[in-house]
CSV table of C-alpha atoms in Angstrom, one decimal:
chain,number,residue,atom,x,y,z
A,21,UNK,CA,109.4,130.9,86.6
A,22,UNK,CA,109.6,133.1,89.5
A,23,UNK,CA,105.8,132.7,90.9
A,24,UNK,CA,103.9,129.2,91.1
A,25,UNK,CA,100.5,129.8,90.3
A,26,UNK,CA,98.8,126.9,91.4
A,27,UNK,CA,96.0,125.4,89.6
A,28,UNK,CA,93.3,123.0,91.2
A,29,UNK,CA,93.4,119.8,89.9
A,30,UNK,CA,89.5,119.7,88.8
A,31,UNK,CA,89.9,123.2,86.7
A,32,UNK,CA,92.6,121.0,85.1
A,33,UNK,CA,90.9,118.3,84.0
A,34,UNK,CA,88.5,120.9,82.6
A,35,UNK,CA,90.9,122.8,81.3
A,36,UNK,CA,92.0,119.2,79.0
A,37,UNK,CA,89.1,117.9,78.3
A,38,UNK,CA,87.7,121.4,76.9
A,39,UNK,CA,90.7,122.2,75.0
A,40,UNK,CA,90.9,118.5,73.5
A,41,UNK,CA,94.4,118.0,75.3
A,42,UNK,CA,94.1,113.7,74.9
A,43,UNK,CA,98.0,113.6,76.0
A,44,UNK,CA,97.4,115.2,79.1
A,45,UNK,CA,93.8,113.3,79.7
A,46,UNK,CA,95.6,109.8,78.8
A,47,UNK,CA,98.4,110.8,81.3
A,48,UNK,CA,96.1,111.8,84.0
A,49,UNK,CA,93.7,108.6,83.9
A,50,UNK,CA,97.7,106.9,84.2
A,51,UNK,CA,98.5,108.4,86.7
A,52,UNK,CA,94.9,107.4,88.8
A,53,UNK,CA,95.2,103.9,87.6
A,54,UNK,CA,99.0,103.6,89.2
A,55,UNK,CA,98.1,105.0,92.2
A,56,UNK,CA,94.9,103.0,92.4
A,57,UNK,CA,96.3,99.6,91.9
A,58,UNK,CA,97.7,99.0,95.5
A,59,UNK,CA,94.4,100.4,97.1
A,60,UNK,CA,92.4,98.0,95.1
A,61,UNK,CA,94.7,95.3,95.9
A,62,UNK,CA,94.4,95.7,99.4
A,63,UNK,CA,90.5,95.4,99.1
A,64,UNK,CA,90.7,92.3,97.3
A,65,UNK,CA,93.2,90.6,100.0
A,66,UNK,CA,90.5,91.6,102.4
A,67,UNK,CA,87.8,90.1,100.1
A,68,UNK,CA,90.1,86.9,99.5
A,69,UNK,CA,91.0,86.7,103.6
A,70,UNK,CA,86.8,86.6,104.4
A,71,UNK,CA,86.2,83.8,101.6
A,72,UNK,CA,89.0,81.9,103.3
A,73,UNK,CA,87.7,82.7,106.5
A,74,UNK,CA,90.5,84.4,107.9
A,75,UNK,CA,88.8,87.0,110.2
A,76,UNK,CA,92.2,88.2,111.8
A,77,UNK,CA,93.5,88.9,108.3
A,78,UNK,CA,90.5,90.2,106.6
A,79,UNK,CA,90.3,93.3,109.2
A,80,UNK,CA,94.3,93.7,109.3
A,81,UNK,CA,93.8,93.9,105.4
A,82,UNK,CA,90.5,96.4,105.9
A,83,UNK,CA,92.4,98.5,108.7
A,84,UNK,CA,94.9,98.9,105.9
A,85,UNK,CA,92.5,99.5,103.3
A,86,UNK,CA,91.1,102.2,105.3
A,87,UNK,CA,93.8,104.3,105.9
A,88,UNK,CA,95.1,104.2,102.6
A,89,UNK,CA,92.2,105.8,101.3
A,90,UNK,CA,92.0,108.2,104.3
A,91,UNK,CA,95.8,109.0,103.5
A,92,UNK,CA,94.7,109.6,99.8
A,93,UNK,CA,91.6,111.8,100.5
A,94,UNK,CA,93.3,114.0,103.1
A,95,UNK,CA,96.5,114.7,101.0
């Protein structure tokens, strides 16, 4: 393994789901739920903090939210 071709991750998932590779489709959806879980529970303390009426909270939570997804879609 002297050169790392590197392959994007879309042409991947095509690359799986065309070949019938379920392991590697199972493992990938894995993957997206455990790195979606804390982004999701961020929104949700956000949600929870505007029902309870905490304003200060709710955008410290949102602020959060934000750059976590930021973070994510810039790499």
């Amino acid at each position: 393994y002297r050169d790392y071709d590197p392959i994007p991750f879309w042409e991947l998932i095509h690359f799986y789901i065309r070949s019938g590779n379920i392991g590697g489709i199972i493992s990938f959806v894995g993957l997206a739920g455990l790195v979606s879980l804390p982004v999701w529970r961020v929104f949700l303390t956000g949600v929870l903090f505007i029902k309870q009426k905490e304003r200060g909270l709710a955008v410290i939570a949102f602020i959060v939210f934000t750059l976590l997804v930021v973070s994510f879609l810039l790499g």
